[in-house]
Coordinates of C-alpha atoms in Angstrom, one line a residue:
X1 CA 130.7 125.8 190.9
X2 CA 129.2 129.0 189.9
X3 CA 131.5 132.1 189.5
X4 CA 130.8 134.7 192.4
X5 CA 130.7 138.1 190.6
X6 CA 133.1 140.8 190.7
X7 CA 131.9 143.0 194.2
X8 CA 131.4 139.5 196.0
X9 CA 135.2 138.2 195.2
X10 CA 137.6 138.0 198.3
X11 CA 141.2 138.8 196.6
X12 CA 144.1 138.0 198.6
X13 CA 147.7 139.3 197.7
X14 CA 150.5 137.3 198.5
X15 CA 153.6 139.1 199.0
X16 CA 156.7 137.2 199.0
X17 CA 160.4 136.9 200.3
X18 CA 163.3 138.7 198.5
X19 CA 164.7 140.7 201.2
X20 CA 165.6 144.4 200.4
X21 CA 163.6 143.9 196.6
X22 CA 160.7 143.9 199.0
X23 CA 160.1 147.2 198.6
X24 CA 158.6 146.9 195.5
X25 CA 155.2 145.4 197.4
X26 CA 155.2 149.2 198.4
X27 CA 154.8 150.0 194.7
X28 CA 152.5 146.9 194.1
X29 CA 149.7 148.3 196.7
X30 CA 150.1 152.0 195.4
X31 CA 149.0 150.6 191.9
X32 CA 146.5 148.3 192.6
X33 CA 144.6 150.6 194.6
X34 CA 145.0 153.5 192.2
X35 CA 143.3 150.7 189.9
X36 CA 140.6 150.9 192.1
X37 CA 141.9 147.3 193.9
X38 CA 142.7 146.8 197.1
X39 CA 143.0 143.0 198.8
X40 CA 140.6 141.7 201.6
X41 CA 143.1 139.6 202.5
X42 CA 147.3 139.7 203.1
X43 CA 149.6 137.0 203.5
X44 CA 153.6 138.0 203.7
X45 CA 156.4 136.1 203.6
X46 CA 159.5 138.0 205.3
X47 CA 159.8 141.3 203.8
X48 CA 156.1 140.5 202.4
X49 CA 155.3 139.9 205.8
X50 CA 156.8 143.7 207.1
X51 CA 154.9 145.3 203.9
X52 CA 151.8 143.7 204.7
X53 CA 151.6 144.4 208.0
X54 CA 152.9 147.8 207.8
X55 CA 150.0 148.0 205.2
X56 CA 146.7 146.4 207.2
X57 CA 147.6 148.5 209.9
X58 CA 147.1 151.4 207.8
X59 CA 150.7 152.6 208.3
X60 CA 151.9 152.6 204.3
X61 CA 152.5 156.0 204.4
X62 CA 154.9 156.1 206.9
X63 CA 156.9 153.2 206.0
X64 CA 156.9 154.5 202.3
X65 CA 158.3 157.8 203.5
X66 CA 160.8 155.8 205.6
X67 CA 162.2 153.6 203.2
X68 CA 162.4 156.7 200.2
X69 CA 164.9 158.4 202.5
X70 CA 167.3 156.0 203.6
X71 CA 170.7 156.2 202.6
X72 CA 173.6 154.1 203.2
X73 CA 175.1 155.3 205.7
X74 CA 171.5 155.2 207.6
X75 CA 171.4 151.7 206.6
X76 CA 174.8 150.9 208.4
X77 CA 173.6 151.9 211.8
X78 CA 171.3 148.8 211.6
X79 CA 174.4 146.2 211.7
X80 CA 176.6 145.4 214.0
X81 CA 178.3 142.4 215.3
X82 CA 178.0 140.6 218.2
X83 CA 180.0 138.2 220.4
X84 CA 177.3 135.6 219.6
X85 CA 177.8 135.8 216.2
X86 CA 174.1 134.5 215.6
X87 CA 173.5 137.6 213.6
X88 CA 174.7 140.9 211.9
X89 CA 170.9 142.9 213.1
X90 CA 170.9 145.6 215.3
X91 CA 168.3 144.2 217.2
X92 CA 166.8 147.2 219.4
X93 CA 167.3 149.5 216.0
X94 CA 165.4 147.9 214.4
X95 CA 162.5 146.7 216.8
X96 CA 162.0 150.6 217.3
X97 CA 161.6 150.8 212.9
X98 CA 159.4 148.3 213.1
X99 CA 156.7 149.4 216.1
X100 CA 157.6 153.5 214.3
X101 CA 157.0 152.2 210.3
X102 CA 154.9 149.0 210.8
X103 CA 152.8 149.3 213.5
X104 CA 152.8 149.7 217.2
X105 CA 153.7 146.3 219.5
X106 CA 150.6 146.2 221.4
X107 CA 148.4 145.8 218.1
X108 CA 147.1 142.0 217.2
X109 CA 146.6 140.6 214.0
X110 CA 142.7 139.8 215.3
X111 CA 142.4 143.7 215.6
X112 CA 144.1 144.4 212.2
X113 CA 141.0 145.9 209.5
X114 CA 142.4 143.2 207.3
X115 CA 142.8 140.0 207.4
X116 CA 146.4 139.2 207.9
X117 CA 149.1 136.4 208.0
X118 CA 152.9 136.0 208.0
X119 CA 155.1 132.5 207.2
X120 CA 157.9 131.1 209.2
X121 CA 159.6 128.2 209.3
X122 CA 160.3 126.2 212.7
X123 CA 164.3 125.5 212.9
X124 CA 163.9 122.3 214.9
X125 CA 161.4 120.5 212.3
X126 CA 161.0 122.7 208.8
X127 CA 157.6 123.2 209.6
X128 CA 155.9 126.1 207.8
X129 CA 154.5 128.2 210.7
X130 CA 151.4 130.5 210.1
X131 CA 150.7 133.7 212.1
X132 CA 147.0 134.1 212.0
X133 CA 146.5 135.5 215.8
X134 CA 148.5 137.1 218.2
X135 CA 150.8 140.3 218.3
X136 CA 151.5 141.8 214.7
X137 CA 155.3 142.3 215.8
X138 CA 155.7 139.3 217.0
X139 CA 154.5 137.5 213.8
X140 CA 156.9 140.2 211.6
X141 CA 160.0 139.0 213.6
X142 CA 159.3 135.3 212.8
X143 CA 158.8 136.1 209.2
X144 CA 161.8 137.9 208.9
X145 CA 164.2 135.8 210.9
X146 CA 166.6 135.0 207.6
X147 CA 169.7 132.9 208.9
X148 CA 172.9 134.6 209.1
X149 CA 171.5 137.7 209.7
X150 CA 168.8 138.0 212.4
X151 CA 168.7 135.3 215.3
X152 CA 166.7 133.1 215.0
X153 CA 163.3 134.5 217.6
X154 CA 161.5 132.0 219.9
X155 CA 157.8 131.4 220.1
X156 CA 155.7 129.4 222.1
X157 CA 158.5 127.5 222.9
X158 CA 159.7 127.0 219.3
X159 CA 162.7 128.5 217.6
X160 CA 161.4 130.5 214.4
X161 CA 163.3 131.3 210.9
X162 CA 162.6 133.2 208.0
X163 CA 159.0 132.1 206.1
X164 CA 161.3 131.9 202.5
X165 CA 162.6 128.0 203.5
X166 CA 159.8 126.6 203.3
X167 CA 157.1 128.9 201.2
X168 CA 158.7 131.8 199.5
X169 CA 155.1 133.5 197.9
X170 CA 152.7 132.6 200.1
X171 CA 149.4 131.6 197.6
X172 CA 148.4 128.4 200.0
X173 CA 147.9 130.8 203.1
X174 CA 145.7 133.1 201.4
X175 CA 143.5 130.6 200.0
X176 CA 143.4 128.9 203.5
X177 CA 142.0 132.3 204.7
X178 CA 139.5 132.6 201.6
X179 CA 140.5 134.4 199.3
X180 CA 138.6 133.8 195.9
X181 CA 141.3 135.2 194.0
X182 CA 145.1 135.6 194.8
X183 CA 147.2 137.9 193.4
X184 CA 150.9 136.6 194.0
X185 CA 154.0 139.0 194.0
X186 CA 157.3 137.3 193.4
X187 CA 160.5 139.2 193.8
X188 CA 162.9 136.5 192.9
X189 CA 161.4 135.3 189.1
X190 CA 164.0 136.6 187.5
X191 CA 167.2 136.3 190.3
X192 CA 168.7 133.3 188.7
X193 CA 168.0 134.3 185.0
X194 CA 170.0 137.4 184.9
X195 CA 172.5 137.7 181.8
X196 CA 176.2 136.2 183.3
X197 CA 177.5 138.1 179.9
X198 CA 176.7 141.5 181.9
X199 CA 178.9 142.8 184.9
X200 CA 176.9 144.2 188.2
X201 CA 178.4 147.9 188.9
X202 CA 178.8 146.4 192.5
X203 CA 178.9 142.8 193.8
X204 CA 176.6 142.0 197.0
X205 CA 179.4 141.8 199.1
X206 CA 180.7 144.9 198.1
X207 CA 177.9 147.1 199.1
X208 CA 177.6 145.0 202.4
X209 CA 181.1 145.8 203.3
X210 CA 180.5 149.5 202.1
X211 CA 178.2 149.8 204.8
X212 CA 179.7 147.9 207.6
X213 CA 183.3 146.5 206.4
X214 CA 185.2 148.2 209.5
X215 CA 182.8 146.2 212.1
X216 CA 183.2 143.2 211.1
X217 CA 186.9 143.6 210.6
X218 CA 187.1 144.2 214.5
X219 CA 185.8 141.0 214.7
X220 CA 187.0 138.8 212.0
X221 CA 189.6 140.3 210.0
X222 CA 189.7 136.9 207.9
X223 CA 186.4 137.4 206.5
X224 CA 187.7 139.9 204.1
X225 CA 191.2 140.0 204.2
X226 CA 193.2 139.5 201.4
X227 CA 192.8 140.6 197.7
X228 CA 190.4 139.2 195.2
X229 CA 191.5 137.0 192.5
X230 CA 190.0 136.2 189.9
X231 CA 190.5 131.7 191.1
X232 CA 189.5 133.5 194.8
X233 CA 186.0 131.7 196.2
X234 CA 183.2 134.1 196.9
X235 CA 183.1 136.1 200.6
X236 CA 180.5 135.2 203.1
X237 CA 177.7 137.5 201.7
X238 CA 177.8 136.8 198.1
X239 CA 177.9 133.0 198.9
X240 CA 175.6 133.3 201.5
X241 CA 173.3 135.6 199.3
X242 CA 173.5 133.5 196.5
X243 CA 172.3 130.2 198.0
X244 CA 169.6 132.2 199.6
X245 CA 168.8 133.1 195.9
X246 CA 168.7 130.0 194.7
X247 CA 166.6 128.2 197.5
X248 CA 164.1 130.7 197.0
X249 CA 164.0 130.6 193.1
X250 CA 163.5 126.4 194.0
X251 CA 160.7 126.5 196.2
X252 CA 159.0 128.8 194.5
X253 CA 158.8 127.0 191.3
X254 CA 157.6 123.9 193.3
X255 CA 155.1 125.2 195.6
X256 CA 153.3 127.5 192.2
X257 CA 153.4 124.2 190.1
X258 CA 151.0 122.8 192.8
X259 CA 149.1 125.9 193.9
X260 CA 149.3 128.3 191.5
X261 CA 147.7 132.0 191.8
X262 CA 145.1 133.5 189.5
X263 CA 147.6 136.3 188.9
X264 CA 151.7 136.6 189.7
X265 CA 153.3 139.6 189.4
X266 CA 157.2 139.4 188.3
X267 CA 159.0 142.7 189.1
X268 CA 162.0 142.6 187.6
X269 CA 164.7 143.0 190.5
X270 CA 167.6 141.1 189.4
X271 CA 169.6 144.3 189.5
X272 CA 168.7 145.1 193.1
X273 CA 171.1 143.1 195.8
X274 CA 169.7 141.2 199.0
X275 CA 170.5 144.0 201.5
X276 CA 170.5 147.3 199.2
X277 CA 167.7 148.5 201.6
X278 CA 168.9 152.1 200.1
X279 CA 167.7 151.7 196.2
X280 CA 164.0 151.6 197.6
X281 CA 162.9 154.5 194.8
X282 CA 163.7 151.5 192.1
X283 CA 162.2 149.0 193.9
X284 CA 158.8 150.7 194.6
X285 CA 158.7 152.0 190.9
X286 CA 159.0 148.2 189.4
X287 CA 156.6 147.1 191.8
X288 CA 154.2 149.8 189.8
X289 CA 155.4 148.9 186.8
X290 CA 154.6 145.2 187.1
X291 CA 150.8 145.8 188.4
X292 CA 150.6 148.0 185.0
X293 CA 151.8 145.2 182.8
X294 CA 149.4 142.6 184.5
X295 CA 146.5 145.1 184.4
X296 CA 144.6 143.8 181.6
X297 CA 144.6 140.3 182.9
X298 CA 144.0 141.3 186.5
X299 CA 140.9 143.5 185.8
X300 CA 139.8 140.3 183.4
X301 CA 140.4 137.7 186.1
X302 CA 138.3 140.1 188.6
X303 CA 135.3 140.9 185.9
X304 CA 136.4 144.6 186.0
X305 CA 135.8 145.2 182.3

């Protein structure tokens, strides 16, 4: 097969799961493009999913402004809990984030400048669901469904869950939309490889009850009640956040051994906990720093030099 050149070559970017690490994507665009790169073709995976969107719809700007200013107590406002207990989302919050930062809820991904596509996962069967038509909102929700958290969202008759159970770094759905090249993003590569030997300056479930500890206790004053020992098991969010760390780290292994990308990106985000939405500044600056690392290879792979 003969090798297109470099202005003919469709590159997709597939940005993956990883929850509030997803910010770096933010960075990951910024530096590609200042490279003189930019992607005919995005495929997300939850918070990939939000970024990608937010970033074919040409609202980047705003949702990079967005995230750079939120604090904690900001972030608070977006849980609460309900008398369902399917969740911990303030779900009209953060609809109006999303139609404000991502784009508005009448836009469809046919309309996007972009080709576009978000992962999720149907409860009933584990099948991997592509967006590739429809509202852009709609397909964002899906994506972003992660158990415990958000409710699962119904579509078409079909429950929906988060695009990370079942393909974490979407490569597959960007070569399924033709993309010549695919530049991968992976937020978790280096989650389950972080030194034991060194302590965290917070556990997960530390922040998380920062921010909304005196909720939940009007609910479920078992959930934190007592002291920690050092024999004590792990809370609900650090066990809950670690097997989501885990899966993730699984599937992506698997689903790259059979369909690997022509270039992965590896911000290191090990530090950064699943829901510390507030330390976006790190997050976008590693996503920078791990386009700058790959650079060479990336500008070789596309015939830039």
């Amino acid at each position: 097969m003969k090798r297109k050149d470099a202005t003919s070559l469709r590159v997709g970017l597939a940005l993956g799961s990883g929850s509030s690490r997803g910010w770096a994507h933010i960075g990951v665009i910024r530096a590609l493009a200042e490279a003189g790169i930019e992607p005919d073709i995005l495929c997300g995976c939850s918070i990939g999913a939000l970024v990608g969107a937010s970033y074919a719809a040409g609202n980047l700007d705003r949702l990079e402004q967005w995230v750079l200013a939120l604090k904690r107590l900001e972030l608070a406002r977006y849980f609460e809990i309900n008398l369902s207990l399917n969740g911990f989302v303030d779900i009209a919050r953060l609809q109006t984030f999303l139609v404000t930062n991502v784009c508005d809820a009448n836009v469809s991904i046919e309309n996007l400048p972009k080709k576009y596509a978000a992962v999720s996962t149907e409860l009933a069967t584990g099948g991997e669901i592509w967006f590739t038509s429809g509202p852009v909102i709609e397909a964002v929700w899906a994506s972003i469904a992660m158990p415990g958290l958000f409710p699962p969202t119904q579509n078409k008759g079909r429950w929906l869950v988060d695009g990370g159970l079942v393909n974490p770094v979407p490569v597959s759905v960007c070569r399924a939309l033709g993309a010549d090249v695919v530049i991968a993003v992976n937020l978790n590569g280096d989650i389950m490889r972080k030194r034991t030997s060194q302590k965290p300056a917070a556990s997960e479930s530390d922040n998380l009850i920062d921010i909304f500890t005196s909720t939940v206790k009007k609910y479920s004053a078992t959930i934190f009640a007592g002291s920690k020992t050092g024999n004590a098991p792990p809370d609900l969010f650090n066990a809950l956040a670690g097997s989501i760390n885990i899966m993730q780290d699984r599937i992506t292994r698997s689903r790259m051994a059979g369909d690997p990308p022509d270039i992965l990106l590896a911000p290191k985000l090990a530090h950064i906990g699943l829901l510390e939405f507030y330390r976006a500044e790190e997050a976008v600056q590693e996503g920078r720093e791990s386009v700058k690392r790959a650079l060479p290879e990336i500008q070789h792979v596309l015939g830039m030099n």
